[in-house]
Amino acid sequence: MAWLLVIVAGLLETGFAVSLKLSHGFTRLWPTVAFASFALGSFGLLTLSLRQLDVGPAYAVWTGIGAAGTAIYGMVFLGDVVSTLKIVSITMVIAGVIGLQLSGSAQ
């Protein structure tokens, strides 16, 4: 259950990063409200998951999902440049998170 919370928190991290961009420096109301909601939800779920999980692997999964998800969202929906290097880098982030998780977390 704790890992499910981390995964959802990571997806919410993607939401708060995208909302932050769309808020244009907190000058647009609804993206700013979305940012605050996603951020509170993401940090809240991560906090709950850390009651049962080691901080290193949990944080790595949370940030990995957020970083990869935000980059992919930007390329698909926001017109960010798509390049081979970006795709390879996102793949490496995901592989690194998986490797860290497999390297020793007992939960």
Backbone as ProteinMPNN parsed JSONL, in Angstrom:
{"seq_chain_A": "MAWLLVIVAGLLETGFAVSLKLSHGFTRLWPTVAFASFALGSFGLLTLSLRQLDVGPAYAVWTGIGAAGTAIYGMVFLGDVVSTLKIVSITMVIAGVIGLQLSGSAQ", "coords_chain_A": {"N_chain_A": [[0.816, -1.2, 0.0], [1.966, 1.238, 0.732], [3.754, 1.73, -1.361], [2.001, 2.186, -3.456], [0.957, 4.626, -2.646], [3.253, 6.21, -2.995], [3.547, 6.082, -5.77], [1.174, 7.331, -6.691], [1.622, 9.818, -5.491], [3.87, 10.6, -6.957], [2.723, 10.901, -9.498], [1.022, 13.016, -8.929], [2.984, 14.876, -8.447], [3.914, 15.35, -11.021], [1.621, 16.638, -11.932], [1.681, 18.971, -10.314], [4.002, 20.21, -11.198], [3.473, 20.737, -13.921], [1.221, 22.366, -13.634], [2.406, 24.49, -12.319], [3.95, 25.624, -14.379], [1.863, 26.364, -16.107], [0.644, 28.282, -14.565], [1.948, 30.62, -14.953], [3.845, 32.035, -13.283], [2.275, 32.249, -10.991], [0.213, 33.95, -11.767], [-2.134, 33.263, -12.919], [-5.253, 32.185, -11.914], [-6.639, 29.534, -11.742], [-4.732, 27.536, -12.634], [-2.88, 28.041, -10.601], [-4.308, 27.357, -8.292], [-4.645, 24.647, -8.902], [-1.941, 23.855, -8.88], [-1.33, 24.215, -6.112], [-3.094, 22.371, -4.963], [-2.287, 19.897, -6.145], [0.367, 19.855, -5.204], [0.087, 19.815, -2.378], [-1.309, 17.391, -2.118], [0.566, 15.602, -3.228], [2.893, 15.877, -1.571], [1.689, 15.217, 0.839], [0.862, 12.499, 0.468], [3.356, 11.339, -0.014], [4.541, 11.796, 2.464], [2.919, 10.181, 4.124], [3.553, 7.655, 3.076], [6.204, 7.406, 3.81], [6.154, 6.608, 6.397], [6.325, 3.897, 6.384], [8.257, 3.164, 4.538], [11.701, 3.13, 3.406], [13.513, 6.153, 3.152], [15.272, 6.83, 0.992], [14.861, 5.06, -1.395], [12.059, 5.512, -1.697], [11.878, 8.301, -2.088], [13.387, 8.515, -4.41], [11.811, 7.106, -6.266], [9.512, 8.698, -6.216], [10.493, 11.237, -7.124], [11.521, 10.392, -9.561], [9.26, 9.496, -11.01], [7.916, 11.935, -11.088], [9.762, 13.599, -12.494], [10.193, 12.214, -14.95], [7.534, 11.951, -15.802], [6.724, 14.644, -16.027], [8.48, 15.577, -18.023], [7.713, 13.959, -20.187], [4.986, 14.68, -20.43], [5.295, 17.379, -21.094], [6.545, 17.159, -23.611], [4.554, 15.822, -25.067], [2.145, 17.31, -24.755], [2.693, 20.052, -24.408], [4.344, 21.064, -26.318], [7.095, 20.877, -25.968], [10.473, 20.376, -26.983], [11.241, 17.393, -28.661], [13.674, 14.954, -28.455], [16.205, 12.561, -29.282], [18.141, 12.348, -27.282], [16.725, 13.338, -25.047], [14.742, 11.357, -24.77], [16.337, 9.081, -24.273], [17.531, 9.939, -21.903], [15.324, 10.187, -20.152], [14.606, 7.506, -20.076], [16.884, 6.524, -18.805], [16.626, 7.731, -16.282], [14.338, 6.432, -15.34], [15.295, 3.78, -15.38], [17.341, 4.02, -13.488], [15.898, 4.576, -11.142], [14.434, 2.203, -10.901], [16.587, 0.428, -10.604], [17.662, 1.341, -8.164], [15.557, 0.734, -6.493], [15.49, -2.057, -6.707], [17.867, -2.669, -5.551], [17.908, -3.047, -2.822], [15.726, -2.442, -1.151], [13.571, -3.688, 1.192], [10.86, -3.631, 1.333]], "CA_chain_A": [[0.0, 0.0, 0.0], [2.833, 2.414, 0.798], [4.295, 1.999, -2.693], [0.922, 2.786, -4.236], [0.929, 6.047, -2.262], [4.395, 6.87, -3.636], [3.256, 6.195, -7.206], [0.173, 8.391, -6.85], [2.302, 11.072, -5.148], [4.703, 10.955, -8.11], [1.843, 11.416, -10.556], [0.611, 14.355, -8.493], [4.136, 15.764, -8.646], [3.828, 15.76, -12.421], [0.54, 17.625, -11.998], [2.041, 20.281, -9.763], [5.023, 20.838, -12.051], [2.8, 21.26, -15.114], [0.385, 23.488, -13.187], [3.301, 25.607, -12.03], [4.244, 26.27, -15.659], [0.645, 26.97, -16.635], [0.23, 29.404, -13.724], [2.697, 31.807, -15.389], [4.333, 32.774, -12.121], [1.133, 32.445, -10.084], [-0.634, 35.05, -12.232], [-3.401, 32.69, -13.386], [-5.88, 31.629, -10.715], [-6.938, 28.101, -11.689], [-3.504, 26.741, -12.574], [-2.267, 28.232, -9.286], [-5.083, 26.504, -7.383], [-4.287, 23.267, -9.24], [-0.593, 23.65, -8.356], [-1.381, 24.06, -4.655], [-3.782, 21.11, -4.667], [-1.403, 18.784, -6.504], [1.538, 19.866, -4.33], [-0.323, 19.331, -1.053], [-1.606, 15.963, -2.241], [1.796, 14.865, -3.484], [3.701, 15.858, -0.354], [0.942, 14.49, 1.864], [0.96, 11.065, 0.223], [4.745, 10.936, 0.216], [4.736, 11.783, 3.908], [2.277, 8.979, 4.655], [4.294, 6.461, 2.641], [7.488, 7.342, 4.508], [5.962, 5.933, 7.685], [6.615, 2.475, 6.206], [9.309, 2.923, 3.551], [12.979, 3.829, 3.518], [13.402, 7.448, 2.479], [16.028, 6.888, -0.261], [14.127, 4.497, -2.534], [10.755, 6.157, -1.87], [12.1, 9.621, -2.677], [13.85, 8.314, -5.784], [10.648, 6.749, -7.089], [8.652, 9.888, -6.287], [11.079, 12.233, -8.023], [11.655, 9.795, -10.895], [7.947, 9.58, -11.664], [7.644, 13.354, -11.343], [10.647, 14.124, -13.544], [9.891, 11.564, -16.227], [6.161, 12.302, -16.181], [6.682, 16.04, -16.448], [9.164, 15.692, -19.317], [6.865, 13.332, -21.204], [3.818, 15.54, -20.598], [5.726, 18.569, -21.83], [6.776, 16.824, -25.021], [3.311, 15.388, -25.727], [1.045, 18.267, -24.702], [3.078, 21.463, -24.294], [5.214, 21.458, -27.413], [8.524, 20.813, -25.66], [11.271, 19.719, -28.02], [11.469, 15.958, -28.517], [14.953, 14.571, -29.037], [16.683, 11.251, -28.886], [18.82, 12.481, -26.001], [15.707, 13.445, -24.004], [14.12, 10.037, -24.595], [17.337, 8.23, -23.627], [17.71, 10.433, -20.535], [14.14, 9.775, -19.386], [14.76, 6.06, -19.889], [17.922, 6.326, -17.791], [16.048, 8.095, -14.99], [13.459, 5.323, -14.946], [16.158, 2.626, -15.085], [18.033, 4.292, -12.234], [14.934, 4.417, -10.052], [14.183, 0.766, -10.778], [17.795, -0.154, -10.051], [17.745, 1.686, -6.753], [14.522, -0.023, -5.807], [15.881, -3.469, -6.686], [19.15, -2.84, -4.889], [17.947, -3.351, -1.416], [14.558, -2.141, -0.341], [12.908, -4.923, 1.591], [9.418, -3.476, 1.396]], "C_chain_A": [[0.86, 1.265, 0.0], [3.409, 2.754, -0.576], [3.244, 2.595, -3.62], [0.808, 4.277, -3.92], [2.066, 6.815, -2.928], [4.112, 7.082, -5.117], [2.239, 7.307, -7.458], [0.793, 9.756, -6.53], [3.193, 11.536, -6.294], [3.886, 11.497, -9.266], [1.337, 12.81, -10.203], [1.756, 15.351, -8.612], [4.189, 16.247, -10.091], [2.762, 16.842, -12.579], [0.94, 18.966, -11.435], [3.113, 20.965, -10.581], [4.39, 21.461, -13.298], [1.94, 22.463, -14.743], [1.221, 24.719, -12.866], [3.653, 26.364, -13.308], [3.019, 27.032, -16.168], [0.168, 28.166, -15.813], [0.909, 30.711, -14.127], [3.106, 32.674, -14.201], [3.233, 33.137, -11.14], [0.266, 33.635, -10.479], [-1.967, 34.565, -12.791], [-4.009, 31.876, -12.25], [-5.978, 30.108, -10.743], [-5.699, 27.223, -11.795], [-2.775, 26.878, -11.239], [-2.979, 27.379, -8.242], [-4.748, 25.034, -7.632], [-2.899, 22.934, -8.713], [-0.637, 23.368, -6.861], [-2.029, 22.735, -4.272], [-2.897, 19.907, -4.961], [-0.206, 18.708, -5.557], [1.186, 19.333, -2.94], [-0.618, 17.838, -1.084], [-0.352, 15.129, -2.395], [2.648, 14.755, -2.227], [3.002, 15.083, 0.762], [1.044, 12.983, 1.693], [2.378, 10.552, 0.42], [5.023, 10.836, 1.716], [4.13, 10.534, 4.542], [3.065, 7.718, 4.292], [5.596, 6.299, 3.409], [7.358, 6.794, 5.929], [6.397, 4.47, 7.596], [7.825, 2.202, 5.322], [10.595, 3.649, 3.913], [12.923, 5.088, 2.663], [14.105, 7.455, 1.114], [15.267, 6.328, -1.452], [12.779, 5.181, -2.779], [10.905, 7.519, -2.539], [12.543, 9.499, -4.134], [12.695, 7.962, -6.714], [9.751, 7.966, -7.281], [9.216, 10.915, -7.27], [11.237, 11.69, -9.433], [10.353, 9.861, -11.676], [7.646, 11.028, -12.019], [8.473, 13.905, -12.483], [10.313, 13.531, -14.903], [8.497, 11.95, -16.711], [6.047, 13.723, -16.686], [7.335, 16.222, -17.81], [8.31, 15.109, -20.435], [5.63, 14.189, -21.476], [4.175, 16.775, -21.417], [5.934, 18.296, -23.305], [5.476, 16.499, -25.749], [2.294, 16.519, -25.825], [1.444, 19.738, -24.739], [4.05, 21.919, -25.375], [6.692, 21.509, -27.07], [9.242, 20.029, -26.745], [11.454, 18.241, -27.671], [12.794, 15.64, -29.186], [15.318, 13.177, -28.544], [17.344, 11.318, -27.518], [17.817, 12.599, -24.847], [15.081, 12.089, -23.713], [15.074, 9.098, -23.867], [17.508, 8.655, -22.166], [16.536, 10.055, -19.643], [14.213, 8.285, -19.088], [15.803, 5.757, -18.812], [17.43, 6.689, -16.389], [15.188, 6.945, -14.475], [14.285, 4.093, -14.578], [16.892, 2.817, -13.759], [17.127, 4.113, -11.028], [14.64, 2.934, -9.822], [15.393, 0.073, -10.162], [17.948, 0.118, -8.578], [16.728, 0.872, -5.948], [14.922, -1.503, -5.671], [17.131, -3.725, -5.857], [19.087, -3.115, -3.394], [16.746, -2.978, -0.587], [13.802, -3.428, -0.058], [11.399, -4.821, 1.554], [8.888, -3.307, 0.021]], "O_chain_A": [[0.52, 2.249, -0.657], [3.538, 3.928, -0.921], [3.565, 3.42, -4.475], [0.589, 5.092, -4.816], [1.872, 7.945, -3.376], [4.406, 8.148, -5.659], [2.432, 8.133, -8.35], [0.52, 10.738, -7.221], [3.267, 12.732, -6.576], [4.301, 12.441, -9.94], [1.234, 13.68, -11.069], [1.527, 16.536, -8.85], [4.475, 17.415, -10.352], [2.972, 17.837, -13.272], [0.589, 20.002, -12.0], [3.135, 22.194, -10.653], [4.734, 22.579, -13.682], [1.932, 23.466, -15.456], [0.8, 25.849, -13.111], [3.655, 27.595, -13.325], [3.117, 28.18, -16.6], [-0.62, 28.977, -16.299], [0.495, 31.787, -13.694], [2.773, 33.856, -14.117], [3.259, 34.207, -10.531], [-0.35, 34.262, -9.618], [-2.838, 35.377, -13.104], [-3.362, 30.99, -11.692], [-5.449, 29.449, -9.848], [-5.624, 26.222, -11.083], [-2.122, 25.935, -10.792], [-2.332, 26.751, -7.404], [-4.584, 24.263, -6.686], [-2.69, 21.854, -8.159], [-0.049, 22.393, -6.394], [-1.563, 22.054, -3.359], [-2.769, 19.005, -4.134], [0.192, 17.616, -5.15], [1.904, 18.498, -2.392], [-0.221, 17.105, -0.179], [-0.215, 14.076, -1.773], [3.077, 13.662, -1.859], [3.65, 14.378, 1.536], [1.286, 12.264, 2.662], [2.582, 9.462, 0.955], [5.669, 9.893, 2.172], [4.752, 9.901, 5.395], [3.219, 6.819, 5.119], [6.046, 5.176, 3.635], [8.368, 6.545, 6.588], [6.79, 3.871, 8.597], [8.367, 1.098, 5.358], [10.581, 4.649, 4.631], [12.347, 5.082, 1.575], [13.577, 8.036, 0.166], [15.045, 7.045, -2.428], [12.396, 5.405, -3.927], [10.148, 7.853, -3.45], [12.124, 10.283, -4.986], [12.618, 8.474, -7.831], [9.285, 8.23, -8.39], [8.499, 11.403, -8.144], [11.103, 12.437, -10.403], [10.336, 10.233, -12.849], [7.175, 11.318, -13.119], [7.949, 14.605, -13.35], [10.169, 14.255, -15.887], [8.303, 12.242, -17.892], [5.35, 13.982, -17.667], [6.809, 16.939, -18.66], [8.197, 15.702, -21.508], [5.27, 14.401, -22.634], [3.438, 17.164, -22.323], [5.549, 19.1, -24.154], [5.31, 16.858, -26.915], [1.647, 16.678, -26.859], [0.617, 20.588, -25.069], [4.526, 23.054, -25.34], [7.472, 22.12, -27.801], [8.67, 19.121, -27.35], [11.778, 17.89, -26.537], [13.02, 16.006, -30.34], [14.808, 12.693, -27.533], [17.131, 10.439, -26.683], [18.035, 12.021, -23.782], [14.908, 11.712, -22.553], [14.665, 8.395, -22.944], [17.619, 7.8, -21.288], [16.734, 9.647, -18.499], [13.915, 7.853, -17.974], [15.625, 4.844, -18.006], [17.783, 6.022, -15.417], [15.3, 6.539, -13.319], [14.006, 3.435, -13.576], [17.043, 1.865, -12.993], [17.543, 3.562, -10.009], [14.601, 2.471, -8.682], [15.237, -0.78, -9.288], [18.323, -0.773, -7.816], [17.026, 0.389, -4.855], [14.706, -2.112, -4.624], [17.422, -4.867, -5.5], [20.112, -3.387, -2.769], [16.767, -3.197, 0.624], [13.44, -4.163, -0.976], [10.714, -5.829, 1.728], [7.679, -3.158, -0.16]]}, "name": "protein", "num_of_chains": 1, "seq": "MAWLLVIVAGLLETGFAVSLKLSHGFTRLWPTVAFASFALGSFGLLTLSLRQLDVGPAYAVWTGIGAAGTAIYGMVFLGDVVSTLKIVSITMVIAGVIGLQLSGSAQ"}
